[in-house]
Tab-separated table of C-alpha atoms and ligand atoms in Angstrom:
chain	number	residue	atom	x	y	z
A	1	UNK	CA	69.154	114.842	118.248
A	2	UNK	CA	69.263	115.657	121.945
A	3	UNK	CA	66.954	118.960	122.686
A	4	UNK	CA	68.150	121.112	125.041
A	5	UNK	CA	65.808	123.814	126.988
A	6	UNK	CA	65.953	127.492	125.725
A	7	UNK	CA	68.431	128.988	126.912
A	8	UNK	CA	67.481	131.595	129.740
A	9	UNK	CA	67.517	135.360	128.763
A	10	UNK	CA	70.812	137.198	129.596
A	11	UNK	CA	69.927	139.578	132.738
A	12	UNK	CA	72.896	141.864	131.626
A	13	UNK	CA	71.845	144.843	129.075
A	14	UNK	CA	73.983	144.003	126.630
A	15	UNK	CA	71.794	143.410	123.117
A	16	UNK	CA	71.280	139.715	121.718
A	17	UNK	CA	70.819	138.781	118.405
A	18	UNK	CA	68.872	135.750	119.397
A	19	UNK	CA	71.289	133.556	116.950
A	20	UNK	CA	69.675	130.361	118.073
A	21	UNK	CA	66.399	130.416	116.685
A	22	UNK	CA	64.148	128.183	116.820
A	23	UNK	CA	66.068	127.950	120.506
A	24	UNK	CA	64.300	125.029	121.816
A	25	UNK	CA	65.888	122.824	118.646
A	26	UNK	CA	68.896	123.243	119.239
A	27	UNK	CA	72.087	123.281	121.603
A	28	UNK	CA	74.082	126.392	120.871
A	29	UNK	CA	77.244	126.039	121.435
A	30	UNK	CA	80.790	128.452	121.372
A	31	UNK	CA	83.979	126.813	121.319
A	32	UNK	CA	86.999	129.266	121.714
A	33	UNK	CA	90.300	128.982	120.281
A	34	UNK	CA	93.589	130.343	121.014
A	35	UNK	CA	95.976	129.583	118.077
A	36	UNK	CA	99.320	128.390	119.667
A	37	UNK	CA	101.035	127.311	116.723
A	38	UNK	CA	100.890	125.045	113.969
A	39	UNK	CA	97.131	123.939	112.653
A	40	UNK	CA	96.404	121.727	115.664
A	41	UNK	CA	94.658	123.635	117.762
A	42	UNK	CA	92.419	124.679	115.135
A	43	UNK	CA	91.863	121.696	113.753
A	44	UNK	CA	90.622	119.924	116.338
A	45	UNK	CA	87.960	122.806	117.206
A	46	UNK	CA	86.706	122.877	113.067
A	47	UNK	CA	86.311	119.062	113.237
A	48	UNK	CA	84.401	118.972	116.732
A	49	UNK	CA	81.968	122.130	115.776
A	50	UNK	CA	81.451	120.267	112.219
A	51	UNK	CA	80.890	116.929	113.926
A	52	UNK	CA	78.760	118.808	116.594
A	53	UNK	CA	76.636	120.131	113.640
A	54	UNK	CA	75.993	117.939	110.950
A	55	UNK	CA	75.487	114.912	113.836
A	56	UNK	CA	74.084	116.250	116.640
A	57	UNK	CA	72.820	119.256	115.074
A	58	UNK	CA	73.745	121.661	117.682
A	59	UNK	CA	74.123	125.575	116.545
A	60	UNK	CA	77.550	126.181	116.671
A	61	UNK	CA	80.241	129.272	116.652
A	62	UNK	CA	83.539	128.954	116.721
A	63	UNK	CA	86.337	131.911	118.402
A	64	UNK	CA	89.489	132.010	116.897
A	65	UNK	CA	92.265	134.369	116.854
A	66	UNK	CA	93.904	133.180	113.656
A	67	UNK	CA	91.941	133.123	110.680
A	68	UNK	CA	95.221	132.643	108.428
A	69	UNK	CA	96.206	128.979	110.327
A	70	UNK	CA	92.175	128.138	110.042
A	71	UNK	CA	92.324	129.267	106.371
A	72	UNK	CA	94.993	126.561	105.645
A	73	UNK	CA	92.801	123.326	106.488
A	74	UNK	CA	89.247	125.857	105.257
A	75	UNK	CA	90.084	127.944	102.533
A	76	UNK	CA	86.586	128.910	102.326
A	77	UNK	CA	87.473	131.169	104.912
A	78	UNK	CA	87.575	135.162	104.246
A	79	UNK	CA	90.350	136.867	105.999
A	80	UNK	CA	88.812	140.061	105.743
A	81	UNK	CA	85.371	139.340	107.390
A	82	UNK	CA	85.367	139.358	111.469
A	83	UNK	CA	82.253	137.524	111.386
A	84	UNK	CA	81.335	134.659	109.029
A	85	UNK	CA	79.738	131.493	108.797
A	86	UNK	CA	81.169	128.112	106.922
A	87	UNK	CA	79.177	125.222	106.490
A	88	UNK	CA	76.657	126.227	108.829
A	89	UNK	CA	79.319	127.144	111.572
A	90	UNK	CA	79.904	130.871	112.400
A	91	UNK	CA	83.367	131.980	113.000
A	92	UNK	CA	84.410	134.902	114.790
A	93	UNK	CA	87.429	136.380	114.620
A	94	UNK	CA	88.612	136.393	118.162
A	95	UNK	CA	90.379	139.637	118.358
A	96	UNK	CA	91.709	139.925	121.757
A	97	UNK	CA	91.118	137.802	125.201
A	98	UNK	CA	88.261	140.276	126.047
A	99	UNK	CA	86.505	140.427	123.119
A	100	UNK	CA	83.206	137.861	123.001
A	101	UNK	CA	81.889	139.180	119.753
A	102	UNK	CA	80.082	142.111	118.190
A	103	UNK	CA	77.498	141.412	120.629
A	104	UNK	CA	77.531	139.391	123.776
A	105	UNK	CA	75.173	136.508	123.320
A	106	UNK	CA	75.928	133.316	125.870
A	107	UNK	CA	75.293	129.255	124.564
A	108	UNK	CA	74.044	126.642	126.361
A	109	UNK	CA	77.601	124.862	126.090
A	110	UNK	CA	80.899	126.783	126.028
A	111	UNK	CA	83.846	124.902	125.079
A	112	UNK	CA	87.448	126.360	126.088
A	113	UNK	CA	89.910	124.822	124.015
A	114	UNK	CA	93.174	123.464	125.427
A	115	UNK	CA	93.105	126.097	128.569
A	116	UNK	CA	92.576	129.226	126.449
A	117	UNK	CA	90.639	131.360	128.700
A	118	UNK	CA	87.233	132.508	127.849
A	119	UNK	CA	86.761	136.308	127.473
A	120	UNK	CA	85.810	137.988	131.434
A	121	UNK	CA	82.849	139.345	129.712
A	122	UNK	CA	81.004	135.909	128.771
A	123	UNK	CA	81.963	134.614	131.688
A	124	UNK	CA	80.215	137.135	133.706
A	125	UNK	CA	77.248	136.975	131.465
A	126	UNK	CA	77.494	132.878	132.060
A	127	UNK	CA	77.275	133.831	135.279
A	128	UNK	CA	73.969	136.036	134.809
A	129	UNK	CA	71.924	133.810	132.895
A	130	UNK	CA	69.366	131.555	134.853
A	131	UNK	CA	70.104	128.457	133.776
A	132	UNK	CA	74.081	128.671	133.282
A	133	UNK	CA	76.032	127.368	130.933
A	134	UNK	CA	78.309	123.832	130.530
A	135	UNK	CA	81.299	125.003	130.411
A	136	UNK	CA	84.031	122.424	129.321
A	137	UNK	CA	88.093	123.055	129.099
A	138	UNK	CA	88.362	120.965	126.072
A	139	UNK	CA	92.193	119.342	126.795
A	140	UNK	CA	94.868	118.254	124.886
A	141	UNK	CA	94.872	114.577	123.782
A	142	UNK	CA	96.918	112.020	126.198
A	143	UNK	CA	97.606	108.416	126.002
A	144	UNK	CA	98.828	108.600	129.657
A	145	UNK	CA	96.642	106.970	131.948
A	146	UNK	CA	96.350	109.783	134.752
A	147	UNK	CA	94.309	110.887	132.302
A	148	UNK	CA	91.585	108.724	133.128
A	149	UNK	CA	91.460	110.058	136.589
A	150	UNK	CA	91.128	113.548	135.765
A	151	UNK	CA	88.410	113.383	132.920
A	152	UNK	CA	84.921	115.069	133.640
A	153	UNK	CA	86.736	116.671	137.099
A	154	UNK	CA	84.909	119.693	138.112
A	155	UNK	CA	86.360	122.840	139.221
A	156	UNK	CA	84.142	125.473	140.626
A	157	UNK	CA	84.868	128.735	139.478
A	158	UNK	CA	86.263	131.180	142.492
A	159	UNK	CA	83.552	134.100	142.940
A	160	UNK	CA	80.842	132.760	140.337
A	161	UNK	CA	78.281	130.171	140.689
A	162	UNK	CA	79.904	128.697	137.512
A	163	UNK	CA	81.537	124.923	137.349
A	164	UNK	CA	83.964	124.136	134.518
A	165	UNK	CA	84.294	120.334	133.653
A	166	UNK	CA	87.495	118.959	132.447
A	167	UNK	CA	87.112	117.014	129.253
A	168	UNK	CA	90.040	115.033	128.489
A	169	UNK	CA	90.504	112.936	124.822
A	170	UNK	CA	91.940	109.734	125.096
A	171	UNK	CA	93.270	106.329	123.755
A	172	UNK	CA	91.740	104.150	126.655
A	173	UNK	CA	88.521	103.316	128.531
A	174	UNK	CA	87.500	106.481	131.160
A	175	UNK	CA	88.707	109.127	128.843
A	176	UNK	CA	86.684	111.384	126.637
A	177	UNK	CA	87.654	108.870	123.362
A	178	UNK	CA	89.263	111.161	120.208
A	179	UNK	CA	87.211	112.618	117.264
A	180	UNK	CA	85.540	110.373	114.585
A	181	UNK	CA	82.865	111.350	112.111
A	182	UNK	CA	79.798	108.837	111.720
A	183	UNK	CA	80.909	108.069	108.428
A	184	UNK	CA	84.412	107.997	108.333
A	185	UNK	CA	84.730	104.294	108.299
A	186	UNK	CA	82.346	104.079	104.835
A	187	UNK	CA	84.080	107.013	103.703
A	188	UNK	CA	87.475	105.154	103.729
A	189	UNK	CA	86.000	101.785	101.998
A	190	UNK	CA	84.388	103.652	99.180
A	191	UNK	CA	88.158	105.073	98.689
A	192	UNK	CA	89.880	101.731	98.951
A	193	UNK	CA	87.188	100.166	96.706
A	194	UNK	CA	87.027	102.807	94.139
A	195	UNK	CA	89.765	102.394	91.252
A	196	UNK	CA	88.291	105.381	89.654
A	197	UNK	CA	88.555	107.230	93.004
A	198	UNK	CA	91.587	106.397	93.987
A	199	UNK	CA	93.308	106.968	90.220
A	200	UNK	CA	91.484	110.353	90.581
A	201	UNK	CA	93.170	111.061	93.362
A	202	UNK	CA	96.594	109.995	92.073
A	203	UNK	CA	96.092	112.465	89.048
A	204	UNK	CA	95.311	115.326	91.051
A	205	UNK	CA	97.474	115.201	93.974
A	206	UNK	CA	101.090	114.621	91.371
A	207	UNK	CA	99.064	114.807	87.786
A	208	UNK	CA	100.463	111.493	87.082
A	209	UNK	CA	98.991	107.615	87.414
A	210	UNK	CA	99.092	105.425	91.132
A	211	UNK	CA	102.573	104.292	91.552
A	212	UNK	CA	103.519	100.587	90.368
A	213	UNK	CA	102.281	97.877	92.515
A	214	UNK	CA	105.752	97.041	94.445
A	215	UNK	CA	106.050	100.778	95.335
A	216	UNK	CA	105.833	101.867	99.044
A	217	UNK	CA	103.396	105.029	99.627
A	218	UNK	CA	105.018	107.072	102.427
A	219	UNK	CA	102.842	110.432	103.624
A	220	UNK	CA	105.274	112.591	105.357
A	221	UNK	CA	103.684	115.857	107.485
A	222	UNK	CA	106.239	116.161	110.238
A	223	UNK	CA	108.424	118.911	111.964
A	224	UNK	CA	111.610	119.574	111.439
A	225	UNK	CA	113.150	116.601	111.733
A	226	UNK	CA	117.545	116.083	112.087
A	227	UNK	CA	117.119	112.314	111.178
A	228	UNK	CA	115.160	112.973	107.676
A	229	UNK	CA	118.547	112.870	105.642
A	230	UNK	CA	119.437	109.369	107.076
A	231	UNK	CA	116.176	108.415	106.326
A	232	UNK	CA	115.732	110.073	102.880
A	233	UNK	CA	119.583	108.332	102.017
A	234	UNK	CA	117.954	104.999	103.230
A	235	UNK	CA	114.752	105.355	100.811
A	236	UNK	CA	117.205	106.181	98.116
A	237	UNK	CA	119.128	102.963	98.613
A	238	UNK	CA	115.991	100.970	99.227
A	239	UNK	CA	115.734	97.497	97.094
A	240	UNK	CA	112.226	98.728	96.133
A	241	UNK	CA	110.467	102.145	94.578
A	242	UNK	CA	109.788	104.540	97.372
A	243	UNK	CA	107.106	107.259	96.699
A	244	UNK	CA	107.345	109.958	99.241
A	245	UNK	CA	103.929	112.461	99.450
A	246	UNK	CA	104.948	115.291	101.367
A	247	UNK	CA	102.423	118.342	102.429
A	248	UNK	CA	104.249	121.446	101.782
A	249	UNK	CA	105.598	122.601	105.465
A	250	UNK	CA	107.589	122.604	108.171
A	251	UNK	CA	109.684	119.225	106.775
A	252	UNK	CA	109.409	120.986	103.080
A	253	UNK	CA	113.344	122.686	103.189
A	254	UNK	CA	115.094	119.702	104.429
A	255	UNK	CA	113.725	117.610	101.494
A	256	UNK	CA	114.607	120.553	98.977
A	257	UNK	CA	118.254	120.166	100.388
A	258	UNK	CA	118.409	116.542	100.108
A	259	UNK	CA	117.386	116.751	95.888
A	260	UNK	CA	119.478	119.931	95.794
A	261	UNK	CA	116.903	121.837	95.152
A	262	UNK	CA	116.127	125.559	96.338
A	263	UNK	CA	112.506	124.399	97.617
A	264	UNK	CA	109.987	121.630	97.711
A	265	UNK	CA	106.546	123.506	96.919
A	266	UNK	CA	103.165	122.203	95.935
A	267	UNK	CA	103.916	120.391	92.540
A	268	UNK	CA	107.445	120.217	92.730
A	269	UNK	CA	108.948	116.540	91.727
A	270	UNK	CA	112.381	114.984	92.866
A	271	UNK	CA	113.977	111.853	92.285
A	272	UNK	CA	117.103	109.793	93.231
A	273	UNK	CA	117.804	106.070	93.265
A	274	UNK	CA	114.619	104.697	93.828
A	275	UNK	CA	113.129	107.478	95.628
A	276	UNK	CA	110.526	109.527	94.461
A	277	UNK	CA	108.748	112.817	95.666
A	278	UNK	CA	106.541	114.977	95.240
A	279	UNK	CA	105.332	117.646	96.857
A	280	UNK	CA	101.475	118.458	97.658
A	281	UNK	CA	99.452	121.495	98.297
A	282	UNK	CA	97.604	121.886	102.013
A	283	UNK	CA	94.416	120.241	101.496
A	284	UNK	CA	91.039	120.792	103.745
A	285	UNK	CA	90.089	118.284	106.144
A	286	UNK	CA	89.014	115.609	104.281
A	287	UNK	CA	91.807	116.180	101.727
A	288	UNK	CA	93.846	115.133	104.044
A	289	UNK	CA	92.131	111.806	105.003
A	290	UNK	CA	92.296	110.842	100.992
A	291	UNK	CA	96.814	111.291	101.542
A	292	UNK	CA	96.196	108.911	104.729
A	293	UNK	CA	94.310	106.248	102.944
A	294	UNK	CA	96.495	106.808	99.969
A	295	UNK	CA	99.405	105.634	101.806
A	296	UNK	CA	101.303	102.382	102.874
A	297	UNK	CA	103.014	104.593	105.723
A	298	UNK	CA	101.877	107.223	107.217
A	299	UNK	CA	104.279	109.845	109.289
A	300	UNK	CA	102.212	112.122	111.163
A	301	UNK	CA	102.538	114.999	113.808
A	302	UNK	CA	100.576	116.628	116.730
A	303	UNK	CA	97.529	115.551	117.901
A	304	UNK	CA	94.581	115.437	115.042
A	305	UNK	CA	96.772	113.746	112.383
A	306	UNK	CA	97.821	111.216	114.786
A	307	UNK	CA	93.940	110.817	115.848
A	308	UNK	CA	93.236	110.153	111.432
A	309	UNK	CA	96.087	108.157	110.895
A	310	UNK	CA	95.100	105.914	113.357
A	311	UNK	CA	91.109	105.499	112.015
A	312	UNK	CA	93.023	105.182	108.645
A	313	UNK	CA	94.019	101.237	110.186
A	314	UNK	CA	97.245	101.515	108.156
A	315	UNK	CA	100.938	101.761	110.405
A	316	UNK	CA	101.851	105.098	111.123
A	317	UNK	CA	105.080	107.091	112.543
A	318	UNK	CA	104.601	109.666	115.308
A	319	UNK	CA	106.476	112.549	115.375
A	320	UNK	CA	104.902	114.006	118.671
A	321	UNK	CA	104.799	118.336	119.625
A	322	UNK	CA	107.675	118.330	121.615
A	323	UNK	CA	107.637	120.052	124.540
A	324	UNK	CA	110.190	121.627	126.711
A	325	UNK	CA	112.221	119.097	129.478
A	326	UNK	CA	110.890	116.561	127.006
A	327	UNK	CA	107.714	116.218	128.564
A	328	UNK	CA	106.211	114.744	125.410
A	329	UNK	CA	108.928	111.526	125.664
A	330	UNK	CA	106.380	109.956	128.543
A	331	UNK	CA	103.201	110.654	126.182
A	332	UNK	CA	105.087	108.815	123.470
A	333	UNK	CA	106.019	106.105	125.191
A	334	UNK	CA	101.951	106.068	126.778
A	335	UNK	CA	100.662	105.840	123.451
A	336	UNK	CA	103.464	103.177	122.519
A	337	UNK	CA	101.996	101.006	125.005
A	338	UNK	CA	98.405	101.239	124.012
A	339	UNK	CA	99.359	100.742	120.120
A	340	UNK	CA	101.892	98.996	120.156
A	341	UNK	CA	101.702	96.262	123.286
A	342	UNK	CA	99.964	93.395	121.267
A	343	UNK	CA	102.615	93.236	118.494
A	344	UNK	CA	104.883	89.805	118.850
A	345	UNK	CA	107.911	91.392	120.902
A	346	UNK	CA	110.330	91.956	117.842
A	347	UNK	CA	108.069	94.031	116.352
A	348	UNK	CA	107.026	95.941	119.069
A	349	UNK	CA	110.466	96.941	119.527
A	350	UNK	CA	111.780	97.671	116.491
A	351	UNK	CA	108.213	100.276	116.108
A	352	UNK	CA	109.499	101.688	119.141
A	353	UNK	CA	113.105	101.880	118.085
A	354	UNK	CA	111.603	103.442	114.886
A	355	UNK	CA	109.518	106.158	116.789
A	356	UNK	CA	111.950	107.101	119.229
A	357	UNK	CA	114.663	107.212	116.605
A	358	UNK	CA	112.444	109.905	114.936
A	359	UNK	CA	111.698	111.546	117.997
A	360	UNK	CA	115.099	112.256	118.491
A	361	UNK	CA	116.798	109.004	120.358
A	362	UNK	CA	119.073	106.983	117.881
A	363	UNK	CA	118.925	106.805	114.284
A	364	UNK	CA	115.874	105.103	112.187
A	365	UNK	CA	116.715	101.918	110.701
A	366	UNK	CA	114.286	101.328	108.002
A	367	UNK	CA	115.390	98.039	107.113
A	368	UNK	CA	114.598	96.977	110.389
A	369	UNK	CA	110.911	98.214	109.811
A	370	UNK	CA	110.255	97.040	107.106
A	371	UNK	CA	110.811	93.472	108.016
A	372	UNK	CA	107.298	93.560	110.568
A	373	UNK	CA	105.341	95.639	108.182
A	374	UNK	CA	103.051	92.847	107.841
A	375	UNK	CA	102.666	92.599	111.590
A	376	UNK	CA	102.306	96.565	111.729
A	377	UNK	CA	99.707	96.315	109.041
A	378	UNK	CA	97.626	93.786	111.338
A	379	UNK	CA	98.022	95.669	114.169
A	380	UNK	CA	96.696	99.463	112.638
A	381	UNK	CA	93.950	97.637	111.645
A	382	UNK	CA	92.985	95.969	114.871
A	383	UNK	CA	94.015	98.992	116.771
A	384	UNK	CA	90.967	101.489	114.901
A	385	UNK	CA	88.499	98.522	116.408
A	386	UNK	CA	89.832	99.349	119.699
A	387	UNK	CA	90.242	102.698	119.563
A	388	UNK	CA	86.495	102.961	118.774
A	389	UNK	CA	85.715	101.239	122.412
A	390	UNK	CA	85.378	104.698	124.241
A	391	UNK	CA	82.972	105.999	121.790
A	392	UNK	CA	84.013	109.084	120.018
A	393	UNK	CA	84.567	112.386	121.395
A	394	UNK	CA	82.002	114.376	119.750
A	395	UNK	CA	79.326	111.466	121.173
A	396	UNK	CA	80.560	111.569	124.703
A	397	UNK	CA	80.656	115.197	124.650
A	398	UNK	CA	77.033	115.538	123.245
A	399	UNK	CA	76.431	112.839	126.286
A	400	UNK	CA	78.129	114.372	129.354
A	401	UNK	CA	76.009	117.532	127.900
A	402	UNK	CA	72.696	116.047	127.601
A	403	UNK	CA	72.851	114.999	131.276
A	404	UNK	CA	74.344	118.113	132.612
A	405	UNK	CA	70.873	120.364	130.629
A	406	UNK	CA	68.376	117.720	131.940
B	501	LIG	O1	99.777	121.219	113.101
B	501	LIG	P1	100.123	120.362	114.245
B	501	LIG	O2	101.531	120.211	114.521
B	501	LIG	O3	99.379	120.879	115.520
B	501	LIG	C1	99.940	120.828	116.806
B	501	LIG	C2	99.312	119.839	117.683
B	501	LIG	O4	97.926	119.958	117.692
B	501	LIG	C3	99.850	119.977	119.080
B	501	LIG	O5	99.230	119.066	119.922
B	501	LIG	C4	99.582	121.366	119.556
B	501	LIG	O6	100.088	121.544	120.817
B	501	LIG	C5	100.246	122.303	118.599
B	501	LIG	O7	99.740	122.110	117.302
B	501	LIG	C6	100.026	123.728	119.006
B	501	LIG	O8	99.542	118.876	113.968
B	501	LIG	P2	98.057	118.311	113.973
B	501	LIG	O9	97.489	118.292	115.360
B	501	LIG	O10	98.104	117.052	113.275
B	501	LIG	O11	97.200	119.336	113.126
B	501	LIG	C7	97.302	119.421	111.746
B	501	LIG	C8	95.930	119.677	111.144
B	501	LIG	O12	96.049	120.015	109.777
B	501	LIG	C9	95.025	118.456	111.205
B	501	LIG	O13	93.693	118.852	111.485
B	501	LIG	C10	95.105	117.877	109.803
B	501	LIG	C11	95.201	119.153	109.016
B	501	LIG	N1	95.751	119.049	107.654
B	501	LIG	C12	94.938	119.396	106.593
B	501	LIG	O14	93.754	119.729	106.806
B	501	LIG	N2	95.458	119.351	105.340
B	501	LIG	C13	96.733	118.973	105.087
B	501	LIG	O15	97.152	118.958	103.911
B	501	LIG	C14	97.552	118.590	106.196
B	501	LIG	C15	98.967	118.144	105.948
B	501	LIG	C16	97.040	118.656	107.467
């Protein structure tokens, strides 16, 4: 566990609880979220502070202005209470940019996440303390190699004697790496070794036995999506059982109107031809790692189910958070390359026909898929050794801070 120094008193009069006690054990930390949409954002600060925590045992609070999104993926969460604490984390509610909390108490780290700007107060009080803080802008994940370049970049702050540091995730060497828990990899082969388990999880996620052995498990958490009915027609028609797991969301309507139905909610069943759905409450975290490792197939969104569906080693379907001029289309294509480049040239075009087509450029042949799942299945599972070269985030975070408090 790294130690970090007590923090220095605050020189401002503002009262501090003195949350970090014993201080010399431990880093504290903040990390402060702006909500944008969706459960990204979010979700990526819950899984660093946890990580943070239970690995590196660093004290850590988390800002966030929307307790109903963070509810979704924690529902130990209560809506009602401004100031909490979950597993050991404390959560604020982050009411509005200027507010830092009931009282103003500065970490030793402060994490911005994704270019939400940290409340003028704390700064100012950042600014006070004698030995100030490491401030990070926590970025976005990229596959694009700029990114490279521009991670741990330090930009002094205009009238304080602050610096913020740049922290950028990433698929390749010189980036920040993405998120991975310690034991994620012996959490996965307990599930794939476990019968029991994984018929547990079958009977709790439909109430109903694992699917026969020639059945393909697709997980489907996506956006709205205009190719879905093409696709959904296609599983339909498919020469073997399809058994589609869908999260109840965005994607939800569009399968209700394919099985003529007036929704697709949690525990709502639909068949035709040899298709199969059902439909599956929002689970927590780790809920959601069980539907990954569940699945054959795995279509995924965003940023932090991309990140788990790619430490699940099993082939996966990105529908990236598009962006407007189609900004994302280059990220896509980044992230292509690093996946996708070793695969015998066939298949790495028809995965690239297949992601683009459900990104919005052609139609998705699944025929044409299914013919290199074998090489896709090869390749996820090389690809989560590689991915692991950069080290995780949460490690070279705790890192890059460790040398910045010596
Ligand atoms: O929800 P998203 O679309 O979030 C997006 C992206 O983060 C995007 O980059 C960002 O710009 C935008 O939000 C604002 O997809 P993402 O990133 O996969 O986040 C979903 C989270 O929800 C992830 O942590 C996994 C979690 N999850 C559960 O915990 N339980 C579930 O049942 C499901 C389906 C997801």
């Amino acid at each position: 566990m790294p130690s970090a120094r007590p923090p220095a008193p605050l020189t401002s009069n503002a009262p501090s609880t003195g949350r970090t006690a014993p201080v010399h054990e431990a880093i504290a930390c903040d990390v402060f979220c702006a909500v944008i949409d969706n459960f990204g954002d979010i979700g990526v600060c819950w899984r660093l502070a946890r990580q943070l925590a239970s690995e590196y045992g660093w004290q850590m609070r988390i800002f966030v202005d929307d307790l109903h999104a963070f509810q979704k993926l924690c529902p130990a969460l209560d809506l009602d209470r401004s100031r909490q604490a979950v597993s050991g984390i404390v959560i604020e509610h982050w009411h509005e940019p200027s507010h830092a909390g009931e009282t103003l108490e500065v970490a030793d780290v402060a994490i911005e996440a994704f270019g939400c700007e940290l409340p003028h107060v704390y700064v100012a009080a950042m600014a006070r303390r004698e030995r100030p803080p490491v401030w990070l802008n926590l970025e976005y994940l990229s596959a694009e190699d700029w990114v490279a370049d521009f991670h741990l970049r330090r930009s002094p702050h205009p009238r304080y004697p602050l610096t913020k540091t740049f922290f950028f995730p990433g698929l390749g060497a010189g980036t920040g790496g993405v998120l991975k828990e310690r034991h994620l990899d012996a959490a996965r082969a307990t599930f794939e070794a476990s019968p029991q388990m994984r018929a547990g999880w079958w009977q709790n996620a439909i109430g109903a036995p694992a699917p026969e052995p020639d059945a393909t498990v697709i997980s489907l958490f996506s956006y709205e999506n205009p190719v879905i009915d093409s696709l959904l027609g296609q599983w339909r028609d498919s020469p073997t059982p399809i058994v589609l797991l869908v999260p109840e969301g965005r994607i939800s309507g569009a399968i209700a109107r394919f099985f003529g139905l007036p929704g697709f909610a949690a525990g709502t069943h639909a068949a035709r031809g040899n298709l199969r759905a059902h439909a599956l409450a929002f689970t927590d975290q780790p809920g959601y790692d069980a539907l990954l490792w569940a699945s054959h197939l795995n279509f995924v969104r965003g940023e932090d189910s991309f990140v788990r569906a790619q430490w699940a080693a099993r082939p996966f379907v990105w529908h990236i958070y598009p962006q407007a001029d189609d900004a994302h289309l280059p990220k896509l294509d980044a992230a292509l390359a690093h996946y996708a480049g070793p695969l015998p040239a066939p298949a790495r075009a028809a995965l690239a026909r297949f992601w683009h087509a459900w990104n919005g450029t052609g139609r998705p042949d699944w025929a044409d898929f299914q013919r290199h799942r074998a090489a896709f299945e090869q390749r996820a599972a090389a690809w989560a050794v590689e991915l692991a070269a950069p080290g995780d985030l949460a490690g070279n975070l705790a890192e890059f801070t460790k040398s910045q408090l010596k």
